[in-house]
């Protein structure tokens, strides 16, 4: 769980305990566990570089910005996304292993995370095929 203040409430703690769950909280500012944050960092870096260029003055600034952002998002190489997903999942599993490497929860989590990773790759392949 992330460290949102609501997740630390007595009600949440009681609910988890009553349902046999043991909460594991992510460290503060752990955006590297969340693949979309890393992907957005890549997009923002490209975006900052493109803002240094002068836009085509034949179009409105809003239209140029919209088209440029769309172009950046579409240009993200498949390998970048795959590496981000692989890295995030590896870091998450490594972090979870600190708590209880033999726990059933960790095994379930690893299975779920692998399924999510594979599904994300499948969706990405489909989008490439369709475009």
PDB file of C-alpha atoms in Angstrom:
ATOM      1  CA  UNK A   1       0.000   0.000   0.000  1.00  0.00           C
ATOM      2  CA  UNK A   2       1.155   3.515  -0.552  1.00  0.00           C
ATOM      3  CA  UNK A   3       1.593   5.821   2.411  1.00  0.00           C
ATOM      4  CA  UNK A   4      -1.626   7.754   1.927  1.00  0.00           C
ATOM      5  CA  UNK A   5      -2.770   8.973   5.332  1.00  0.00           C
ATOM      6  CA  UNK A   6      -6.126   7.185   5.019  1.00  0.00           C
ATOM      7  CA  UNK A   7      -4.364   3.814   4.754  1.00  0.00           C
ATOM      8  CA  UNK A   8      -2.998   4.244   8.266  1.00  0.00           C
ATOM      9  CA  UNK A   9      -6.384   4.807   9.882  1.00  0.00           C
ATOM     10  CA  UNK A  10      -7.529   2.538  12.684  1.00  0.00           C
ATOM     11  CA  UNK A  11     -10.482   1.374  10.578  1.00  0.00           C
ATOM     12  CA  UNK A  12      -8.249   0.239   7.722  1.00  0.00           C
ATOM     13  CA  UNK A  13      -5.834  -1.448  10.112  1.00  0.00           C
ATOM     14  CA  UNK A  14      -8.701  -3.281  11.838  1.00  0.00           C
ATOM     15  CA  UNK A  15     -10.236  -4.300   8.519  1.00  0.00           C
ATOM     16  CA  UNK A  16      -6.948  -5.723   7.267  1.00  0.00           C
ATOM     17  CA  UNK A  17      -6.240  -7.526  10.526  1.00  0.00           C
ATOM     18  CA  UNK A  18      -9.763  -8.985  10.682  1.00  0.00           C
ATOM     19  CA  UNK A  19      -9.365 -10.305   7.138  1.00  0.00           C
ATOM     20  CA  UNK A  20      -5.974 -11.879   7.710  1.00  0.00           C
ATOM     21  CA  UNK A  21      -4.002  -9.339   5.719  1.00  0.00           C
ATOM     22  CA  UNK A  22      -0.733  -7.790   6.761  1.00  0.00           C
ATOM     23  CA  UNK A  23      -0.209  -4.346   5.224  1.00  0.00           C
ATOM     24  CA  UNK A  24       3.140  -3.610   3.635  1.00  0.00           C
ATOM     25  CA  UNK A  25       3.665   0.079   3.026  1.00  0.00           C
ATOM     26  CA  UNK A  26       5.756   1.425   0.209  1.00  0.00           C
ATOM     27  CA  UNK A  27       8.526   3.810   1.142  1.00  0.00           C
ATOM     28  CA  UNK A  28       7.709   7.505   0.758  1.00  0.00           C
ATOM     29  CA  UNK A  29       8.213   8.921  -2.742  1.00  0.00           C
ATOM     30  CA  UNK A  30       8.432   5.479  -4.310  1.00  0.00           C
ATOM     31  CA  UNK A  31       7.323   6.413  -7.802  1.00  0.00           C
ATOM     32  CA  UNK A  32       9.880   3.978  -9.232  1.00  0.00           C
ATOM     33  CA  UNK A  33       7.544   1.151  -8.144  1.00  0.00           C
ATOM     34  CA  UNK A  34       4.822   2.611 -10.349  1.00  0.00           C
ATOM     35  CA  UNK A  35       5.606   2.120 -14.050  1.00  0.00           C
ATOM     36  CA  UNK A  36       3.315   4.893 -15.262  1.00  0.00           C
ATOM     37  CA  UNK A  37       5.278   7.452 -13.215  1.00  0.00           C
ATOM     38  CA  UNK A  38       8.501   6.401 -14.916  1.00  0.00           C
ATOM     39  CA  UNK A  39       6.881   6.438 -18.349  1.00  0.00           C
ATOM     40  CA  UNK A  40       5.534   9.941 -17.671  1.00  0.00           C
ATOM     41  CA  UNK A  41       9.048  11.017 -16.667  1.00  0.00           C
ATOM     42  CA  UNK A  42      10.260   9.871 -20.091  1.00  0.00           C
ATOM     43  CA  UNK A  43       7.405  11.750 -21.812  1.00  0.00           C
ATOM     44  CA  UNK A  44       8.046  14.913 -19.766  1.00  0.00           C
ATOM     45  CA  UNK A  45      11.752  14.884 -20.634  1.00  0.00           C
ATOM     46  CA  UNK A  46      10.900  14.700 -24.343  1.00  0.00           C
ATOM     47  CA  UNK A  47       8.228  17.360 -23.844  1.00  0.00           C
ATOM     48  CA  UNK A  48      10.691  19.776 -22.218  1.00  0.00           C
ATOM     49  CA  UNK A  49      13.092  19.307 -25.136  1.00  0.00           C
ATOM     50  CA  UNK A  50      10.365  19.958 -27.701  1.00  0.00           C
ATOM     51  CA  UNK A  51       9.270  23.133 -25.898  1.00  0.00           C
ATOM     52  CA  UNK A  52      12.721  24.563 -26.583  1.00  0.00           C
ATOM     53  CA  UNK A  53      11.911  24.482 -30.316  1.00  0.00           C
ATOM     54  CA  UNK A  54       9.828  27.181 -31.888  1.00  0.00           C
ATOM     55  CA  UNK A  55       6.366  25.922 -32.870  1.00  0.00           C
ATOM     56  CA  UNK A  56       5.019  26.276 -36.376  1.00  0.00           C
ATOM     57  CA  UNK A  57       3.494  29.730 -36.334  1.00  0.00           C
ATOM     58  CA  UNK A  58       0.829  28.647 -38.836  1.00  0.00           C
ATOM     59  CA  UNK A  59      -1.024  26.779 -36.080  1.00  0.00           C
ATOM     60  CA  UNK A  60      -2.222  27.883 -32.664  1.00  0.00           C
ATOM     61  CA  UNK A  61       0.032  27.208 -29.705  1.00  0.00           C
ATOM     62  CA  UNK A  62      -2.623  24.967 -28.145  1.00  0.00           C
ATOM     63  CA  UNK A  63      -2.915  22.920 -31.322  1.00  0.00           C
ATOM     64  CA  UNK A  64       0.879  22.657 -31.627  1.00  0.00           C
ATOM     65  CA  UNK A  65       1.221  21.558 -27.997  1.00  0.00           C
ATOM     66  CA  UNK A  66      -1.537  18.979 -28.374  1.00  0.00           C
ATOM     67  CA  UNK A  67      -0.042  17.548 -31.562  1.00  0.00           C
ATOM     68  CA  UNK A  68       3.478  17.551 -30.124  1.00  0.00           C
ATOM     69  CA  UNK A  69       2.422  15.745 -26.966  1.00  0.00           C
ATOM     70  CA  UNK A  70       0.511  13.159 -28.981  1.00  0.00           C
ATOM     71  CA  UNK A  71       3.548  12.634 -31.197  1.00  0.00           C
ATOM     72  CA  UNK A  72       5.825  12.158 -28.173  1.00  0.00           C
ATOM     73  CA  UNK A  73       3.478   9.629 -26.569  1.00  0.00           C
ATOM     74  CA  UNK A  74       3.226   7.652 -29.797  1.00  0.00           C
ATOM     75  CA  UNK A  75       6.988   7.702 -30.296  1.00  0.00           C
ATOM     76  CA  UNK A  76       7.872   5.999 -27.020  1.00  0.00           C
ATOM     77  CA  UNK A  77       9.864   2.927 -28.077  1.00  0.00           C
ATOM     78  CA  UNK A  78       8.475  -0.455 -27.115  1.00  0.00           C
ATOM     79  CA  UNK A  79      11.794  -1.313 -25.473  1.00  0.00           C
ATOM     80  CA  UNK A  80      11.563   1.704 -23.138  1.00  0.00           C
ATOM     81  CA  UNK A  81       8.158   0.588 -21.866  1.00  0.00           C
ATOM     82  CA  UNK A  82       9.258  -3.032 -21.528  1.00  0.00           C
ATOM     83  CA  UNK A  83      12.370  -2.012 -19.577  1.00  0.00           C
ATOM     84  CA  UNK A  84      10.340   0.231 -17.273  1.00  0.00           C
ATOM     85  CA  UNK A  85       7.813  -2.543 -16.588  1.00  0.00           C
ATOM     86  CA  UNK A  86      10.559  -5.106 -16.006  1.00  0.00           C
ATOM     87  CA  UNK A  87      12.468  -2.776 -13.697  1.00  0.00           C
ATOM     88  CA  UNK A  88       9.375  -1.776 -11.688  1.00  0.00           C
ATOM     89  CA  UNK A  89       8.297  -5.366 -11.179  1.00  0.00           C
ATOM     90  CA  UNK A  90      11.798  -6.428 -10.164  1.00  0.00           C
ATOM     91  CA  UNK A  91      12.094  -3.595  -7.654  1.00  0.00           C
ATOM     92  CA  UNK A  92       8.658  -4.314  -6.198  1.00  0.00           C
ATOM     93  CA  UNK A  93       9.372  -8.014  -5.729  1.00  0.00           C
ATOM     94  CA  UNK A  94      12.782  -7.239  -4.205  1.00  0.00           C
ATOM     95  CA  UNK A  95      11.119  -4.792  -1.800  1.00  0.00           C
ATOM     96  CA  UNK A  96       8.420  -7.303  -0.847  1.00  0.00           C
ATOM     97  CA  UNK A  97      11.039 -10.014  -0.255  1.00  0.00           C
ATOM     98  CA  UNK A  98      12.435  -7.983   2.644  1.00  0.00           C
ATOM     99  CA  UNK A  99       9.297  -8.644   4.640  1.00  0.00           C
ATOM    100  CA  UNK A 100       8.693 -12.344   4.312  1.00  0.00           C
ATOM    101  CA  UNK A 101      10.316 -14.096   1.358  1.00  0.00           C
ATOM    102  CA  UNK A 102       8.366 -17.328   1.898  1.00  0.00           C
ATOM    103  CA  UNK A 103       4.948 -15.792   2.438  1.00  0.00           C
ATOM    104  CA  UNK A 104       1.934 -16.871   0.428  1.00  0.00           C
ATOM    105  CA  UNK A 105       1.050 -13.194  -0.042  1.00  0.00           C
ATOM    106  CA  UNK A 106       4.363 -12.562  -1.784  1.00  0.00           C
ATOM    107  CA  UNK A 107       3.900 -15.586  -4.041  1.00  0.00           C
ATOM    108  CA  UNK A 108       0.403 -14.368  -4.949  1.00  0.00           C
ATOM    109  CA  UNK A 109       1.725 -10.873  -5.504  1.00  0.00           C
ATOM    110  CA  UNK A 110       4.553 -12.098  -7.753  1.00  0.00           C
ATOM    111  CA  UNK A 111       2.060 -14.119  -9.807  1.00  0.00           C
ATOM    112  CA  UNK A 112      -0.334 -11.157 -10.068  1.00  0.00           C
ATOM    113  CA  UNK A 113       2.481  -8.734 -10.972  1.00  0.00           C
ATOM    114  CA  UNK A 114       3.788 -11.096 -13.666  1.00  0.00           C
ATOM    115  CA  UNK A 115       0.283 -11.370 -15.134  1.00  0.00           C
ATOM    116  CA  UNK A 116      -0.056  -7.559 -15.136  1.00  0.00           C
ATOM    117  CA  UNK A 117       3.330  -7.190 -16.815  1.00  0.00           C
ATOM    118  CA  UNK A 118       2.499  -9.766 -19.490  1.00  0.00           C
ATOM    119  CA  UNK A 119      -0.921  -8.186 -20.096  1.00  0.00           C
ATOM    120  CA  UNK A 120       0.675  -4.746 -20.503  1.00  0.00           C
ATOM    121  CA  UNK A 121       3.090  -6.168 -23.053  1.00  0.00           C
ATOM    122  CA  UNK A 122       0.207  -7.862 -24.919  1.00  0.00           C
ATOM    123  CA  UNK A 123      -1.745  -4.595 -25.045  1.00  0.00           C
ATOM    124  CA  UNK A 124       1.306  -2.765 -26.294  1.00  0.00           C
ATOM    125  CA  UNK A 125       1.851  -5.355 -29.034  1.00  0.00           C
ATOM    126  CA  UNK A 126      -1.828  -5.021 -30.055  1.00  0.00           C
ATOM    127  CA  UNK A 127      -1.524  -1.232 -30.283  1.00  0.00           C
ATOM    128  CA  UNK A 128       1.581  -1.549 -32.449  1.00  0.00           C
ATOM    129  CA  UNK A 129      -0.178  -4.033 -34.734  1.00  0.00           C
ATOM    130  CA  UNK A 130      -3.251  -1.801 -35.037  1.00  0.00           C
ATOM    131  CA  UNK A 131      -1.278   1.335 -35.886  1.00  0.00           C
TER     132      UNK A 131
END
